[in-house]
Short mmCIF file of C-alpha atoms and ligand atoms in Angstrom, two decimals:
data_model
loop_
_atom_site.label_atom_id
_atom_site.label_comp_id
_atom_site.label_asym_id
_atom_site.label_seq_id
_atom_site.Cartn_x
_atom_site.Cartn_y
_atom_site.Cartn_z
CA MET A 1 0.00 0.00 0.00
CA LYS A 2 1.41 3.40 -0.97
CA ALA A 3 0.59 6.56 0.97
CA THR A 4 -0.44 8.46 -2.14
CA GLU A 5 -2.93 5.76 -3.17
CA THR A 6 -4.98 5.72 -0.06
CA THR A 7 -4.53 8.73 2.04
CA ALA A 8 -4.08 12.46 2.23
CA PRO A 9 -0.94 13.35 4.16
CA ILE A 10 -1.04 15.31 7.38
CA GLY A 11 -1.12 18.73 5.67
CA SER A 12 -4.65 17.92 4.52
CA LEU A 13 -5.81 17.83 8.12
CA THR A 14 -4.32 21.17 8.91
CA GLY A 15 -3.84 23.11 5.69
CA ARG A 16 -7.32 24.19 4.59
CA ARG A 17 -8.59 27.66 5.27
CA PRO A 18 -12.09 27.99 3.83
CA LEU A 19 -12.40 31.71 4.63
CA PRO A 20 -11.21 34.86 2.87
CA PRO A 21 -8.03 36.26 4.49
CA GLU A 22 -9.72 39.32 6.07
CA MET A 23 -11.85 36.94 8.16
CA SER A 24 -8.65 35.75 9.87
CA GLU A 25 -6.62 38.96 10.08
CA ARG A 26 -5.90 40.50 13.46
CA THR A 27 -5.23 44.19 13.26
CA GLY A 28 -5.50 45.17 16.94
CA CYS A 29 -4.77 43.01 19.96
CA PRO A 30 -3.26 39.73 18.68
CA PHE A 31 -5.37 37.72 21.11
CA ASP A 32 -8.72 39.12 19.97
CA PRO A 33 -10.76 37.32 17.29
CA PRO A 34 -10.63 38.94 13.82
CA ALA A 35 -12.50 42.28 13.88
CA ALA A 36 -14.16 41.43 10.52
CA ARG A 37 -16.10 38.63 12.21
CA PHE A 38 -17.50 40.97 14.85
CA ARG A 39 -18.44 43.46 12.09
CA LEU A 40 -20.28 40.66 10.29
CA LEU A 41 -22.04 39.73 13.54
CA GLU A 42 -23.20 43.32 13.95
CA GLU A 43 -24.30 43.72 10.33
CA GLN A 44 -25.86 40.30 9.63
CA GLY A 45 -26.29 38.59 12.99
CA PRO A 46 -24.77 35.35 14.35
CA VAL A 47 -25.17 33.38 11.08
CA ALA A 48 -23.75 35.32 8.12
CA LYS A 49 -23.07 34.67 4.44
CA VAL A 50 -19.45 35.23 3.43
CA PRO A 51 -18.70 35.44 -0.32
CA LEU A 52 -15.51 33.86 -1.65
CA LEU A 53 -13.62 35.24 -4.63
CA ASN A 54 -14.38 32.21 -6.78
CA GLY A 55 -18.11 32.96 -6.62
CA ALA A 56 -18.80 30.34 -3.94
CA HIS A 57 -19.79 31.30 -0.42
CA VAL A 58 -19.66 29.90 3.10
CA TRP A 59 -21.82 30.54 6.16
CA LEU A 60 -19.97 31.82 9.20
CA VAL A 61 -21.55 31.07 12.58
CA THR A 62 -20.30 33.44 15.28
CA GLY A 63 -22.72 33.47 18.27
CA TYR A 64 -22.34 31.14 21.27
CA GLN A 65 -25.78 29.54 21.12
CA GLU A 66 -25.80 29.25 17.32
CA VAL A 67 -22.33 27.63 17.38
CA ARG A 68 -23.48 25.18 20.04
CA ASN A 69 -26.54 24.32 17.95
CA ALA A 70 -24.59 24.02 14.69
CA ILE A 71 -21.71 21.95 16.03
CA SER A 72 -24.04 19.39 17.61
CA ASP A 73 -26.47 19.18 14.65
CA ILE A 74 -25.88 15.92 12.80
CA ARG A 75 -27.55 17.35 9.70
CA LEU A 76 -24.30 19.28 9.36
CA SER A 77 -21.77 16.76 8.12
CA SER A 78 -18.08 16.55 9.04
CA ASP A 79 -17.45 14.68 5.80
CA VAL A 80 -15.86 17.68 4.10
CA VAL A 81 -15.03 15.80 0.89
CA ARG A 82 -18.73 16.06 0.07
CA ASN A 83 -18.17 19.69 -0.80
CA THR A 84 -16.51 20.56 -4.07
CA ASN A 85 -16.57 24.32 -3.53
CA ALA A 86 -15.09 25.93 -0.47
CA MET A 87 -13.30 22.96 1.08
CA SER A 88 -11.39 22.22 -2.10
CA LEU A 89 -9.75 25.63 -2.00
CA THR A 90 -6.22 26.27 -0.84
CA SER A 91 -5.50 29.64 0.79
CA GLU A 92 -4.09 30.87 -2.50
CA GLN A 93 -7.17 29.82 -4.42
CA VAL A 94 -9.43 31.61 -1.93
CA THR A 95 -7.32 34.74 -2.38
CA THR A 96 -7.01 34.66 -6.17
CA GLY A 97 -10.43 33.29 -6.92
CA SER A 98 -9.18 30.33 -9.00
CA CYS A 99 -11.05 27.12 -8.34
CA PRO A 100 -9.80 23.60 -9.06
CA ALA A 101 -12.07 21.16 -10.87
CA GLN A 102 -11.56 18.39 -8.33
CA PRO A 103 -11.07 18.58 -4.60
CA ASP A 104 -7.64 17.21 -3.66
CA LEU A 105 -8.67 16.26 -0.16
CA GLN A 106 -9.44 12.59 0.26
CA ARG A 107 -11.05 11.27 3.39
CA THR A 108 -9.68 7.88 4.16
CA ASP A 109 -10.38 4.79 6.18
CA GLY A 110 -9.65 5.90 9.73
CA MET A 111 -9.87 9.70 9.66
CA PHE A 112 -12.90 9.71 11.92
CA ILE A 113 -12.66 13.47 12.49
CA PHE A 114 -14.04 13.72 8.91
CA MET A 115 -16.75 11.08 9.38
CA ASP A 116 -20.43 11.06 10.33
CA PRO A 117 -22.37 8.43 12.30
CA PRO A 118 -22.47 5.44 12.13
CA GLU A 119 -18.87 5.19 10.76
CA HIS A 120 -17.69 7.89 13.15
CA SER A 121 -19.40 6.27 16.14
CA ARG A 122 -17.68 2.91 15.56
CA LEU A 123 -14.17 4.39 15.54
CA ARG A 124 -14.83 7.01 18.24
CA LYS A 125 -16.10 4.28 20.57
CA VAL A 126 -12.93 2.19 20.31
CA LEU A 127 -10.73 5.25 20.59
CA THR A 128 -12.58 6.52 23.67
CA SER A 129 -12.05 3.16 25.35
CA GLN A 130 -8.28 3.61 24.88
CA PHE A 131 -8.12 7.00 26.64
CA THR A 132 -8.22 5.19 30.00
CA VAL A 133 -7.61 6.80 33.39
CA ARG A 134 -4.61 4.47 33.88
CA ARG A 135 -3.05 5.48 30.56
CA MET A 136 -3.67 9.19 31.20
CA ARG A 137 -2.06 8.91 34.67
CA ALA A 138 1.01 7.24 33.19
CA LEU A 139 1.18 9.95 30.53
CA ASP A 140 0.91 12.66 33.19
CA GLN A 141 4.16 11.42 34.67
CA ARG A 142 5.82 11.27 31.25
CA VAL A 143 4.64 14.82 30.47
CA HIS A 144 6.50 15.95 33.62
CA GLU A 145 9.66 14.10 32.57
CA ILE A 146 9.59 15.34 28.96
CA THR A 147 8.93 18.92 30.09
CA ASP A 148 11.82 18.67 32.51
CA GLU A 149 14.17 17.38 29.78
CA LEU A 150 13.16 20.12 27.31
CA ILE A 151 13.62 22.93 29.84
CA THR A 152 16.96 21.51 30.99
CA ALA A 153 18.09 21.49 27.34
CA MET A 154 16.96 25.12 26.93
CA GLN A 155 18.87 26.13 30.06
CA GLY A 156 21.93 24.23 28.87
CA ALA A 157 21.91 26.19 25.60
CA GLY A 158 21.94 29.64 27.22
CA THR A 159 19.38 32.21 28.35
CA THR A 160 17.40 32.71 25.13
CA ALA A 161 15.28 30.40 22.98
CA ASP A 162 12.55 30.24 20.39
CA LEU A 163 9.83 28.84 22.60
CA VAL A 164 7.95 27.42 19.59
CA THR A 165 10.69 25.18 18.20
CA ASP A 166 12.55 24.50 21.44
CA PHE A 167 9.53 23.71 23.58
CA ALA A 168 5.97 24.13 22.33
CA LEU A 169 6.24 21.95 19.20
CA ALA A 170 8.48 19.37 20.86
CA LEU A 171 6.34 18.62 23.94
CA PRO A 172 3.11 17.48 22.19
CA SER A 173 5.09 15.64 19.53
CA LEU A 174 6.93 13.61 22.18
CA VAL A 175 3.69 13.03 24.10
CA ILE A 176 2.08 11.59 20.97
CA CYS A 177 5.15 9.35 20.61
CA GLU A 178 4.38 8.06 24.13
CA LEU A 179 0.71 7.61 23.33
CA LEU A 180 1.36 5.65 20.14
CA GLY A 181 4.39 3.76 21.45
CA VAL A 182 6.99 5.15 19.01
CA PRO A 183 10.33 3.52 19.99
CA TYR A 184 12.89 5.92 21.54
CA GLU A 185 15.39 5.44 18.71
CA ASP A 186 12.80 6.60 16.13
CA ARG A 187 11.55 9.66 17.99
CA ALA A 188 13.99 12.19 16.53
CA GLU A 189 12.93 11.18 13.01
CA PHE A 190 9.23 11.28 13.93
CA GLN A 191 9.60 14.69 15.54
CA GLU A 192 11.64 16.13 12.68
CA ARG A 193 9.13 15.02 10.06
CA SER A 194 6.08 16.20 11.97
CA ALA A 195 7.76 19.59 12.56
CA ILE A 196 8.40 19.93 8.79
CA THR A 197 4.71 19.37 8.01
CA LEU A 198 3.83 22.26 10.32
CA ASN A 199 6.49 24.80 9.35
CA ILE A 200 5.39 27.21 6.62
CA ASN A 201 9.00 28.16 5.88
CA ASN A 202 9.21 24.80 4.14
CA THR A 203 7.89 24.51 0.59
CA PRO A 204 4.53 22.74 0.03
CA GLU A 205 6.54 19.93 -1.63
CA GLN A 206 8.75 19.52 1.45
CA GLN A 207 5.67 19.51 3.69
CA ARG A 208 3.93 16.99 1.47
CA ASP A 209 7.01 14.71 1.32
CA ALA A 210 7.37 14.86 5.10
CA GLY A 211 3.64 14.05 5.45
CA ILE A 212 4.00 11.01 3.19
CA ALA A 213 7.11 9.90 5.07
CA LEU A 214 5.18 10.19 8.34
CA TRP A 215 2.38 8.09 6.91
CA GLU A 216 4.96 5.44 5.92
CA PHE A 217 6.42 5.73 9.42
CA MET A 218 2.99 5.12 10.95
CA ARG A 219 2.47 2.16 8.62
CA ASN A 220 5.73 0.55 9.79
CA LEU A 221 4.76 1.27 13.39
CA VAL A 222 1.42 -0.52 12.94
CA ILE A 223 3.18 -3.53 11.38
CA ALA A 224 5.66 -3.58 14.29
CA LYS A 225 2.85 -3.39 16.89
CA ARG A 226 1.04 -6.31 15.27
CA THR A 227 4.15 -8.43 15.73
CA ALA A 228 5.23 -7.13 19.13
CA PRO A 229 2.44 -5.31 20.97
CA GLY A 230 3.31 -3.00 23.88
CA ASP A 231 1.39 -1.02 26.49
CA ASP A 232 0.60 1.82 24.08
CA MET A 233 -2.60 2.94 22.40
CA LEU A 234 -1.88 1.47 18.95
CA SER A 235 -1.25 -1.95 20.53
CA GLY A 236 -4.42 -1.53 22.59
CA LEU A 237 -6.40 -0.81 19.43
CA ILE A 238 -4.95 -3.92 17.78
CA SER A 239 -5.08 -6.50 20.51
CA GLY A 240 -6.43 -5.15 23.79
CA GLU A 241 -9.55 -6.37 25.56
CA LEU A 242 -11.36 -3.32 24.27
CA ALA A 243 -10.13 -3.68 20.68
CA ALA A 244 -12.67 -3.12 17.91
CA ASP A 245 -15.03 -5.80 16.70
CA PRO A 246 -14.59 -6.33 13.76
CA PRO A 247 -10.86 -5.64 14.19
CA LEU A 248 -9.48 -2.43 12.76
CA THR A 249 -7.71 -2.75 9.43
CA ASP A 250 -4.12 -1.55 8.97
CA ALA A 251 -5.34 1.38 6.87
CA GLU A 252 -7.70 2.42 9.69
CA LEU A 253 -4.97 2.12 12.31
CA ILE A 254 -2.51 4.17 10.25
CA ASP A 255 -5.10 6.90 9.69
CA ILE A 256 -6.00 6.93 13.39
CA GLY A 257 -2.32 7.43 14.27
CA VAL A 258 -2.04 10.22 11.70
CA THR A 259 -5.29 11.81 12.95
CA LEU A 260 -4.08 11.80 16.56
CA LEU A 261 -0.84 13.45 15.50
CA GLY A 262 -2.62 16.00 13.28
CA ALA A 263 -5.29 16.84 15.86
CA GLY A 264 -3.11 16.82 18.96
CA HIS A 265 0.19 18.34 17.86
CA GLU A 266 -0.41 21.72 16.22
CA THR A 267 -3.32 22.64 18.52
CA THR A 268 -1.48 21.94 21.77
CA ALA A 269 1.77 23.49 20.50
CA ASN A 270 0.01 26.73 19.63
CA MET A 271 -1.96 26.85 22.86
CA LEU A 272 1.30 26.48 24.80
CA ALA A 273 3.20 29.23 22.96
CA LEU A 274 0.24 31.60 22.72
CA SER A 275 -0.58 31.14 26.42
CA VAL A 276 2.98 32.14 27.37
CA PHE A 277 2.73 35.18 25.04
CA ALA A 278 -0.68 36.16 26.49
CA LEU A 279 0.48 35.81 30.11
CA LEU A 280 3.62 37.86 29.43
CA GLU A 281 1.46 40.56 27.87
CA HIS A 282 -0.91 40.48 30.88
CA PRO A 283 1.58 40.73 33.78
CA GLU A 284 -1.19 41.33 36.34
CA GLN A 285 -2.73 37.97 35.38
CA LEU A 286 0.63 36.23 35.62
CA ALA A 287 1.14 37.84 39.04
CA ALA A 288 -2.30 36.63 40.19
CA LEU A 289 -1.38 33.11 39.14
CA ARG A 290 2.01 33.28 40.84
CA ASN A 291 0.36 34.55 44.06
CA ASP A 292 -2.20 31.76 44.05
CA PRO A 293 -0.97 28.65 42.20
CA THR A 294 -4.30 26.91 42.92
CA LEU A 295 -5.75 29.10 40.15
CA ILE A 296 -3.88 27.09 37.50
CA ASP A 297 -6.79 24.88 36.38
CA ALA A 298 -9.17 27.84 36.14
CA ALA A 299 -6.45 29.81 34.34
CA ILE A 300 -6.08 27.07 31.73
CA GLU A 301 -9.84 27.04 31.01
CA GLU A 302 -9.73 30.83 30.75
CA LEU A 303 -6.75 30.74 28.38
CA LEU A 304 -8.51 28.10 26.25
CA ARG A 305 -11.61 30.32 26.06
CA TYR A 306 -9.76 33.59 25.54
CA LEU A 307 -7.34 32.28 22.91
CA SER A 308 -9.52 29.68 21.08
CA VAL A 309 -6.74 28.57 18.74
CA SER A 310 -9.03 26.56 16.40
CA HIS A 311 -9.93 29.80 14.65
CA THR A 312 -11.06 28.77 11.16
CA GLY A 313 -13.16 25.76 11.88
CA PRO A 314 -14.58 23.24 12.53
CA THR A 315 -16.19 23.15 9.10
CA ARG A 316 -19.38 21.32 8.23
CA ILE A 317 -21.49 20.64 5.11
CA ALA A 318 -25.31 20.90 5.23
CA LEU A 319 -26.81 17.51 4.33
CA GLU A 320 -30.28 19.04 3.93
CA ASP A 321 -31.86 22.49 3.99
CA ILE A 322 -31.64 23.71 7.58
CA THR A 323 -32.55 26.81 9.54
CA LEU A 324 -29.86 28.07 11.90
CA GLY A 325 -30.35 31.20 14.00
CA GLY A 326 -33.35 32.04 11.80
CA VAL A 327 -31.25 31.84 8.60
CA GLU A 328 -31.98 29.31 5.83
CA ILE A 329 -28.92 27.30 4.81
CA PRO A 330 -29.40 25.22 1.65
CA ALA A 331 -28.27 21.59 1.41
CA GLY A 332 -24.68 21.29 0.16
CA ASP A 333 -23.49 24.62 1.56
CA THR A 334 -20.38 24.94 3.72
CA VAL A 335 -20.74 26.13 7.31
CA VAL A 336 -17.67 27.46 9.13
CA ILE A 337 -17.99 27.50 12.89
CA SER A 338 -16.20 30.39 14.59
CA LEU A 339 -15.13 29.19 18.04
CA PRO A 340 -13.17 32.38 18.93
CA THR A 341 -16.22 34.68 18.61
CA ALA A 342 -18.55 32.17 20.30
CA ASN A 343 -16.12 32.05 23.23
CA ARG A 344 -16.29 35.86 23.52
CA ASP A 345 -20.09 36.11 23.48
CA GLU A 346 -21.27 38.86 25.85
CA GLU A 347 -24.48 36.99 26.57
CA ARG A 348 -22.48 34.08 27.97
CA TRP A 349 -19.62 35.78 29.86
CA PRO A 350 -19.30 39.15 31.59
CA GLU A 351 -16.51 41.17 29.96
CA PRO A 352 -15.57 38.34 27.60
CA GLY A 353 -12.76 40.40 26.02
CA GLN A 354 -10.79 40.38 29.29
CA LEU A 355 -8.32 37.65 30.17
CA ASP A 356 -9.17 36.98 33.81
CA VAL A 357 -7.57 33.95 35.46
CA THR A 358 -9.67 34.53 38.58
CA ARG A 359 -12.96 33.87 36.75
CA PRO A 360 -14.89 30.99 38.32
CA ARG A 361 -13.71 27.83 36.61
CA ASP A 362 -16.08 27.26 33.72
CA THR A 363 -15.76 24.54 31.14
CA GLY A 364 -18.72 25.86 29.11
CA HIS A 365 -16.31 27.28 26.54
CA MET A 366 -16.06 25.47 23.21
CA ALA A 367 -12.31 25.63 22.56
CA PHE A 368 -12.44 21.81 22.29
CA GLY A 369 -15.61 21.83 20.19
CA TYR A 370 -18.89 20.34 21.38
CA GLY A 371 -21.12 17.40 20.46
CA ILE A 372 -20.11 14.08 18.94
CA HIS A 373 -16.73 15.32 17.64
CA GLN A 374 -15.74 17.07 20.86
CA CYS A 375 -11.99 16.77 21.36
CA LEU A 376 -10.90 13.30 22.45
CA GLY A 377 -7.53 14.52 23.67
CA GLN A 378 -8.76 17.38 25.86
CA GLN A 379 -7.68 15.88 29.20
CA LEU A 380 -4.25 15.18 27.79
CA ALA A 381 -4.05 18.71 26.37
CA ARG A 382 -4.95 20.14 29.79
CA VAL A 383 -2.17 18.10 31.42
CA GLU A 384 0.37 19.34 28.85
CA LEU A 385 -0.75 22.93 29.33
CA ARG A 386 -0.70 22.74 33.12
CA VAL A 387 2.69 21.06 33.42
CA GLY A 388 4.22 23.08 30.56
CA LEU A 389 3.12 26.51 31.84
CA VAL A 390 3.87 25.84 35.52
CA GLU A 391 7.35 24.49 34.77
CA LEU A 392 8.27 27.24 32.28
CA PHE A 393 7.33 30.05 34.65
CA THR A 394 8.91 28.30 37.65
CA ARG A 395 12.17 27.13 36.17
CA LEU A 396 12.96 30.08 33.89
CA PRO A 397 13.06 33.06 36.28
CA GLY A 398 12.41 36.42 34.64
CA LEU A 399 10.93 34.74 31.55
CA ARG A 400 10.20 37.56 29.06
CA LEU A 401 9.80 38.31 25.38
CA ALA A 402 13.10 38.84 23.56
CA ALA A 403 11.45 40.86 20.77
CA PRO A 404 8.82 43.61 20.74
CA ALA A 405 5.33 42.12 21.02
CA ALA A 406 4.28 43.84 17.77
CA GLU A 407 7.00 41.91 15.90
CA ILE A 408 5.92 38.42 16.98
CA PRO A 409 4.76 36.69 13.75
CA LEU A 410 1.13 35.64 14.12
CA ARG A 411 -0.39 32.53 12.51
CA THR A 412 -3.40 34.36 11.05
CA ASP A 413 -2.67 32.47 7.83
CA MET A 414 -3.03 29.00 9.36
CA VAL A 415 -5.97 26.83 10.36
CA VAL A 416 -4.73 26.78 13.95
CA PHE A 417 -3.98 30.27 15.31
CA GLY A 418 -0.85 30.99 17.34
CA VAL A 419 2.63 32.33 16.74
CA HIS A 420 5.19 31.16 14.18
CA SER A 421 7.98 31.86 16.65
CA LEU A 422 8.28 33.29 20.15
CA PRO A 423 11.75 34.62 21.03
CA VAL A 424 12.13 34.55 24.82
CA ALA A 425 14.87 35.25 27.35
CA TRP A 426 15.32 34.55 31.07
CA ASP A 427 17.80 35.47 33.81
C1 HEM B 501 -5.25 22.69 23.24
C2 HEM B 501 -5.22 21.65 22.45
C3 HEM B 501 -6.38 21.18 21.61
C4 HEM B 501 -7.40 21.89 21.05
C5 HEM B 501 -7.66 23.40 21.14
C6 HEM B 501 -8.23 20.94 20.33
C7 HEM B 501 -9.40 21.28 19.66
C8 HEM B 501 -10.25 20.36 19.06
C9 HEM B 501 -11.51 20.69 18.44
C10 HEM B 501 -12.09 22.10 18.32
C11 HEM B 501 -12.05 19.54 17.99
C12 HEM B 501 -13.42 19.37 17.32
C13 HEM B 501 -13.31 19.19 15.81
C14 HEM B 501 -14.67 19.11 15.13
O1 HEM B 501 -15.72 19.34 15.75
O2 HEM B 501 -14.68 18.83 13.92
C15 HEM B 501 -11.12 18.47 18.29
C16 HEM B 501 -11.29 17.14 17.96
C17 HEM B 501 -10.35 16.16 18.17
N1 HEM B 501 -9.18 16.27 18.91
FE1 HEM B 501 -8.50 17.94 19.79
N2 HEM B 501 -7.68 19.69 20.46
C18 HEM B 501 -6.56 19.78 21.24
C19 HEM B 501 -5.71 18.74 21.63
C20 HEM B 501 -5.85 17.42 21.26
C21 HEM B 501 -4.97 16.34 21.65
C22 HEM B 501 -3.76 16.47 22.58
C23 HEM B 501 -5.42 15.21 21.01
C24 HEM B 501 -4.90 13.78 21.05
C25 HEM B 501 -3.75 13.38 21.37
C26 HEM B 501 -6.61 15.59 20.25
C27 HEM B 501 -7.36 14.73 19.51
C28 HEM B 501 -8.54 15.06 18.90
C29 HEM B 501 -9.32 14.11 18.12
C30 HEM B 501 -8.94 12.65 17.85
C31 HEM B 501 -10.46 14.80 17.67
C32 HEM B 501 -11.57 14.25 16.78
C33 HEM B 501 -12.69 13.69 17.61
C34 HEM B 501 -13.83 13.20 16.75
O3 HEM B 501 -13.91 13.52 15.56
O4 HEM B 501 -14.66 12.45 17.30
N3 HEM B 501 -6.83 16.93 20.42
N4 HEM B 501 -10.03 19.00 18.98
#
């Protein structure tokens, strides 16, 4: 089986941006959702029609209640290959208005994030059974050890670093290695390839080649786990007590591995780096957290709400004509769900535009989505955020930006918002 025959490489999970650029641009505070979305909310209400340059259009859902309704409505499909308009567009095609005849995104056997029930339910059920309390506890300990190693390496290299490459990208990548049971000797290769797929300084060809190589890597890992199972999630999916019935095929297992990497790496990495940036730019919030470390869990929920890094999706396709927020959406149309604006809805939170780590802990935000596709890795992400942030601010005294805040390159051009790099220094 060749990667190109059966699957779309990792870039396909992360590379699509079905919105015109102005809907993602941040002209004021880097942490605030794009102003154009709020303008649209004011002018058209919480469900608005956004024209694309190729003549197609998408519906942008911005209000809290409307987002909650849309994201849990199974008449809105996650099977984005159904749509041959907006979802087939690359960023460049959205900008220039050119439109390809065929979508180049293929949904494959195990990419359950792009599936609807009952296919989605079958895979989600087996995956959920693998996110056991025992496995999460063991991972918690490994997250501490990996964090410790990364910070020690940063300290060993001096008193400055790019927090994105030296820490934020590395931590979730190594945690996914733990989850999937990637052998230690292969981790550098795994990490290097997954970093290439996420770095826009690489050409699309380099990203694509690295994505295919990762798929091949995952394929070899699945073959190895069939022969010699371990205590990891891939082995559990193959042979554990809770393994799927009928058993998962190799193609499904490979895609599940790739999906976990795609869904859990870029999101967590950007939440980590952006959270550090946001706390450094809100010193009074950092001070409140330092004064009362028991605020950490509430602070993480607040950072998830305030930053909402999944900023250009989830995306859905209407399977039938539906009415959402009083607006008629015809069957076949693309619906883009705006989590950042929903998580700043004034009807849901007082002063939603303020980062306030002392807010009562509230998990009603939708940074992890909502409904049947709600994030499977959210507990793991919370552990990585908690351990990562606490250790960075404890072990790197005087942690500060090493460049003016206005010069930090923002990922407005990517599906997952964050920073491309974060130069930092410490004492
Ligand atoms: C801060 C970090 C993270 C954020 C903000 C985030 C966000 C999200 C969101 C918004 C969705 C819903 C997608 C949809 O409705 O179409 C989602 C789904 C998912 N996430 Fe996460 N995620 C994070 C970390 C992780 C981690 C660490 C993992 C696993 C290791 C993970 C695995 C998944 C999977 C497998 C799904 C698909 C679930 C399904 O389709 O049933 N995520 N995530």
